[in-house]
Tab-separated table of C-alpha atoms and ligand atoms in Angstrom:
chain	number	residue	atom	x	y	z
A	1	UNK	CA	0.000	0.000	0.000
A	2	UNK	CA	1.616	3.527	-0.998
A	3	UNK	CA	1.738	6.052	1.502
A	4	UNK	CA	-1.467	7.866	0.723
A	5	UNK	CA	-3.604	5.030	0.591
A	6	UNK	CA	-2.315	4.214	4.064
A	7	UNK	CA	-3.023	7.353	5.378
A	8	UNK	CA	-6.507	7.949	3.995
A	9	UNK	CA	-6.947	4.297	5.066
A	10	UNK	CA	-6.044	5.288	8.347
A	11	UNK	CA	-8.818	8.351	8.284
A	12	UNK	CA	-11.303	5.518	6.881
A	13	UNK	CA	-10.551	3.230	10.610
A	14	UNK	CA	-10.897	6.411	12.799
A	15	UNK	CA	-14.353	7.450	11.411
A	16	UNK	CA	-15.311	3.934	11.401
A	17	UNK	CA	-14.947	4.150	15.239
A	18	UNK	CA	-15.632	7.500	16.263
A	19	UNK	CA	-18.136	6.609	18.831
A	20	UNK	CA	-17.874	10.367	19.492
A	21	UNK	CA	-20.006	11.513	16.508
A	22	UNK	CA	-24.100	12.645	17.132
A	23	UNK	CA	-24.294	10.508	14.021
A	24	UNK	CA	-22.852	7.238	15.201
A	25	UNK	CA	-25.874	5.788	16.619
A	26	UNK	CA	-28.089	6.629	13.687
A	27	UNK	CA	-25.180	5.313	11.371
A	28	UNK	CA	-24.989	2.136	13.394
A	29	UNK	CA	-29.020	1.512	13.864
A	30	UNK	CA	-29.508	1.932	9.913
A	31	UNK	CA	-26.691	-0.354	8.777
A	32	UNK	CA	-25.076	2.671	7.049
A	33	UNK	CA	-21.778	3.261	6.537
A	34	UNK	CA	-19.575	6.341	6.746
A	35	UNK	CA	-18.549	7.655	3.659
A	36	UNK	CA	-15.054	8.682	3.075
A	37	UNK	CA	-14.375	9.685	-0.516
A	38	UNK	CA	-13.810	7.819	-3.076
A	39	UNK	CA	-11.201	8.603	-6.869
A	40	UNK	CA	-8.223	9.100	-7.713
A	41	UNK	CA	-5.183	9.351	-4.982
A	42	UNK	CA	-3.447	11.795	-7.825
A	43	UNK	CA	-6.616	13.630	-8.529
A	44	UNK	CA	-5.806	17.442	-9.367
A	45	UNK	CA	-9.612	18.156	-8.272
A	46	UNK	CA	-11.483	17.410	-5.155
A	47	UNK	CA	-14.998	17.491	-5.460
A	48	UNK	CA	-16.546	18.750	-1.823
A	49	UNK	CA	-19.926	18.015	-1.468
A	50	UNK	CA	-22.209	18.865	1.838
A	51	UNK	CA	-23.401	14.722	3.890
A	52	UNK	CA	-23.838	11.450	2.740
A	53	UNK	CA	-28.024	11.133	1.318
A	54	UNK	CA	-29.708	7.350	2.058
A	55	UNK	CA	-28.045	6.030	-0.890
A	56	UNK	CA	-24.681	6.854	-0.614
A	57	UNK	CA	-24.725	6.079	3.627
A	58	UNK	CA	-26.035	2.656	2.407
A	59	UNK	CA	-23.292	1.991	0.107
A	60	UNK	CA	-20.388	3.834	1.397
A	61	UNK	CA	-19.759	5.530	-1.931
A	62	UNK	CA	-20.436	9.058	-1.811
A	63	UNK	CA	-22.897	10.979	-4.635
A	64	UNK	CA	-23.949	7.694	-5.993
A	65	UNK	CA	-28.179	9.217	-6.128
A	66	UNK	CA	-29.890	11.595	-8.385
A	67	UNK	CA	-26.854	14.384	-7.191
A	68	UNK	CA	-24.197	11.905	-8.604
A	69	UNK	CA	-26.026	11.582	-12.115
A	70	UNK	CA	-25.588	15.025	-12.393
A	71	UNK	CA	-22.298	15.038	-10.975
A	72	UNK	CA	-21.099	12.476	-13.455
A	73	UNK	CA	-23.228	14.548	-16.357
A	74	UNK	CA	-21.236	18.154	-15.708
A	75	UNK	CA	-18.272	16.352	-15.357
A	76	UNK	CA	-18.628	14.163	-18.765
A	77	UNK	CA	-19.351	18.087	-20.207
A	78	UNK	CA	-15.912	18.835	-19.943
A	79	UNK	CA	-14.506	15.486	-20.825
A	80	UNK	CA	-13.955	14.089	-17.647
A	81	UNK	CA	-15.018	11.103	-15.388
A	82	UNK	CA	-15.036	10.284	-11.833
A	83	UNK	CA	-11.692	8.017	-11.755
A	84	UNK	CA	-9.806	11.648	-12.516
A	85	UNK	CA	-11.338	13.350	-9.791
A	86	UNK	CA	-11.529	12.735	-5.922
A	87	UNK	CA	-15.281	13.299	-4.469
A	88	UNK	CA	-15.677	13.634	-0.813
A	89	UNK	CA	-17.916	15.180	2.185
A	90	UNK	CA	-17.124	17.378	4.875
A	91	UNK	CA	-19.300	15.317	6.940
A	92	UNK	CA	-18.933	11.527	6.592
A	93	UNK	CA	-22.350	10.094	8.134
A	94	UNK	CA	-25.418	10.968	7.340
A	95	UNK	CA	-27.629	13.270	8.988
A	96	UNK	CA	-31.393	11.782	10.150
A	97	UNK	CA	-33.445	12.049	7.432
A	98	UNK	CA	-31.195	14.649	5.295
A	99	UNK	CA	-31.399	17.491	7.047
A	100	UNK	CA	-28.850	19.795	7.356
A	101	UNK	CA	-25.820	19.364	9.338
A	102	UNK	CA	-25.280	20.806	12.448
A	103	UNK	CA	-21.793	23.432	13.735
A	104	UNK	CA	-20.991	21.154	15.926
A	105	UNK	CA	-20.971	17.591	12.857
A	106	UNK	CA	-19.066	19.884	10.500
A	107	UNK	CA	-16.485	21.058	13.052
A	108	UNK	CA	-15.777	17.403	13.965
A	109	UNK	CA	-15.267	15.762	10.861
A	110	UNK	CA	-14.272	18.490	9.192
A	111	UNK	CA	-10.683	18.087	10.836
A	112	UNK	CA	-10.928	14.540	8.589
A	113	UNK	CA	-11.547	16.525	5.362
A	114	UNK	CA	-8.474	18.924	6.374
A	115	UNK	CA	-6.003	15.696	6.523
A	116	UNK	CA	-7.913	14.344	2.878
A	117	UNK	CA	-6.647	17.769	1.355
A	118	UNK	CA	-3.100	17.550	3.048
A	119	UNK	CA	-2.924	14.014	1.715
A	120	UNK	CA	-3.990	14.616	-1.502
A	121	UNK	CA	-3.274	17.801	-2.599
A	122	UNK	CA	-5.309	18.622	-4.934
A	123	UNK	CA	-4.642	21.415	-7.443
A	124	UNK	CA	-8.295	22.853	-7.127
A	125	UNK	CA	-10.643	22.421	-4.445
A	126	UNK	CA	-14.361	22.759	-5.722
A	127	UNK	CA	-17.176	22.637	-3.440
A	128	UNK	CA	-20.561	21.885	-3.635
A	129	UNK	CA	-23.152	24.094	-1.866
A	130	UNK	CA	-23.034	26.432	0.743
A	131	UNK	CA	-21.611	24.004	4.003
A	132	UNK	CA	-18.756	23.083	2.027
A	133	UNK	CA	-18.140	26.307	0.603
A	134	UNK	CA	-18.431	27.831	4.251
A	135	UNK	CA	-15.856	25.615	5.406
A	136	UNK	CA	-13.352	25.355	2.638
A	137	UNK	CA	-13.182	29.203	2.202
A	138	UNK	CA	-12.780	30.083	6.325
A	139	UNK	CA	-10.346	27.585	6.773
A	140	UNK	CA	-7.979	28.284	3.789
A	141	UNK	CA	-8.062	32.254	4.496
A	142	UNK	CA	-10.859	33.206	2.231
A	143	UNK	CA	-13.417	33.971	5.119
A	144	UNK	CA	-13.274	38.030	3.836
A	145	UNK	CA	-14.492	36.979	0.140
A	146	UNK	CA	-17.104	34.506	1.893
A	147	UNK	CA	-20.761	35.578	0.373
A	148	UNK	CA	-23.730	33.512	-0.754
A	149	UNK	CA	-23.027	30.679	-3.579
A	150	UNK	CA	-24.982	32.904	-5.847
A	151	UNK	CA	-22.536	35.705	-5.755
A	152	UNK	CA	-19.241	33.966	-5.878
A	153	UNK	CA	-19.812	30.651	-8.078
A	154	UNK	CA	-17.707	29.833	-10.565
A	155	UNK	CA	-15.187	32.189	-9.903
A	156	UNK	CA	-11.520	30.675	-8.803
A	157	UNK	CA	-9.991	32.012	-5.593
A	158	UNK	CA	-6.374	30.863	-3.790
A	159	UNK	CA	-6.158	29.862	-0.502
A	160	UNK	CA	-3.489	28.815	1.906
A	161	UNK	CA	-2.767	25.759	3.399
A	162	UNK	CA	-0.004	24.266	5.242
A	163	UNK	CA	1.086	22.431	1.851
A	164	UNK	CA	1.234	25.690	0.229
A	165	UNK	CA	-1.191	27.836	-1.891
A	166	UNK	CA	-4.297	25.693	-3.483
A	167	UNK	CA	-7.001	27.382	-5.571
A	168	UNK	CA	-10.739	27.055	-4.541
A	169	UNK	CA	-13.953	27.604	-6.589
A	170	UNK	CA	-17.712	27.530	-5.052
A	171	UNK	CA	-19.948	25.421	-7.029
A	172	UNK	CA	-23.547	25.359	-6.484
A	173	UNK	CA	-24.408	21.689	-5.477
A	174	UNK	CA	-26.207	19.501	-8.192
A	175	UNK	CA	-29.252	18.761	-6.227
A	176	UNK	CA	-30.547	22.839	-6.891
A	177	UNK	CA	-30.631	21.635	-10.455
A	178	UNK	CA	-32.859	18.445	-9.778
A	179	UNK	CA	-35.414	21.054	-8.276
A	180	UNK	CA	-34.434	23.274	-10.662
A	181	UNK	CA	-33.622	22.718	-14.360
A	182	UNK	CA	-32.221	26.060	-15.577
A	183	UNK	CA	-29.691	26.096	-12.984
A	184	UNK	CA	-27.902	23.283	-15.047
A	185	UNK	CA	-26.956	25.492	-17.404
A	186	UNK	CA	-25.253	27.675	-14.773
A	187	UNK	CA	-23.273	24.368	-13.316
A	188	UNK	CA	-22.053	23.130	-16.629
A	189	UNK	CA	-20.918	26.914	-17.474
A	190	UNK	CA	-19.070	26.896	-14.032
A	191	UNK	CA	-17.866	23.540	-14.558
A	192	UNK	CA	-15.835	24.707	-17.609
A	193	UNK	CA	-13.116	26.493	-15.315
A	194	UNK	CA	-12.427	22.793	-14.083
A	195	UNK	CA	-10.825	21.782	-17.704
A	196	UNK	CA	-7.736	23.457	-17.010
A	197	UNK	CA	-6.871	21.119	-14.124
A	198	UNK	CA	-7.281	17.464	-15.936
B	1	LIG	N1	-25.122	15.121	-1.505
B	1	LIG	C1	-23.928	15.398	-0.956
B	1	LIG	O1	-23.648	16.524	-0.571
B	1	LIG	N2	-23.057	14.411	-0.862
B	1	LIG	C2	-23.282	13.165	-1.285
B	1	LIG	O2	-22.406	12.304	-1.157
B	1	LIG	C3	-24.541	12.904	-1.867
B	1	LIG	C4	-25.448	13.907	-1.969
């Protein structure tokens, strides 16, 4: 096993067993399992989306629904596929019934999603919806250009990390354009800035 597979391997036993988590109990009552990420260990982009839904908490593999059809749509639109990228959470269990996650969830296993990115390091972080977004941009320096997806999608942004510089784009999350059909157009235009980093 190379040294990043051991690592994020490592990650993958600790949220197994954190006992600590409001979401352990649900997790373990359900049968679900925690989902870590899944792609490529040399990915130059990290998708970030927001929890696990029902399907992905029942097969451990995150944005596997409806959101992960689109995902894999906008990401064939610029010629790419999922074994390029790396898709992950900043939470890794699922919330009851999907709703949204709490400070206190993010703040825990964010510190998870911080060691992913260290591991990894990715050339681009993009994130998907606004509890990603939040916590990408105020922990890589970017709190003071922090505003609503609507204002700052699709624009690119660098923030630093203890690795060194990485760059950072809000995306708004797939699921708004399962509600919502225009806003597809707005994704796959957003999704262009991605090409660069194959
Ligand atoms: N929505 C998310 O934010 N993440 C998933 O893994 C699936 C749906």
């Amino acid at each position: 096993m190379n040294q990043k597979t051991e690592e994020l391997k490592k990650i993958k036993d600790e949220i197994l067993t954190l006992t600590k988590s409001p979401l352990y109990t649900y997790r373990i009552k359900n049968k679900y399992f925690p989902v870590i990420g899944e792609g490529s260990h040399d990915a130059h982009i990290m998708f970030v989306g927001e929890a696990p839904g029902e399907n992905e908490a029942k097969t451990a593999k995150p944005f596997c629904g409806r959101s992960g059809k689109l995902l894999d749509l906008l990401l064939d639109s610029i010629g790419m596929d999922r074994k390029s990228v790396y898709v992950t959470n900043v939470v890794k269990d699922r919330p009851e019934g999907n709703r949204d996650p709490l400070p206190e969830e993010i703040a825990l296993y964010g510190v998870f999603l911080e060691r992913q990115i260290e591991i990894l390091q990715p050339k681009i972080i993009a994130t998907l919806g606004r509890h990603s977004m939040k916590y990408i941009f105020e922990k890589y320096g970017l709190g003071t250009v922090l505003e609503s997806v609507s204002k700052i999608h699709g624009r690119e942004f660098v923030g630093k990390t203890s690795y060194g510089l990485v760059n950072v784009v809000a995306l708004y999350h797939p699921a708004v354009a399962l509600y919502n059909g225009s806003m597809k157009s707005v994704l796959m235009e957003d999704f262009k800035i991605l090409r660069k980093y194959k």
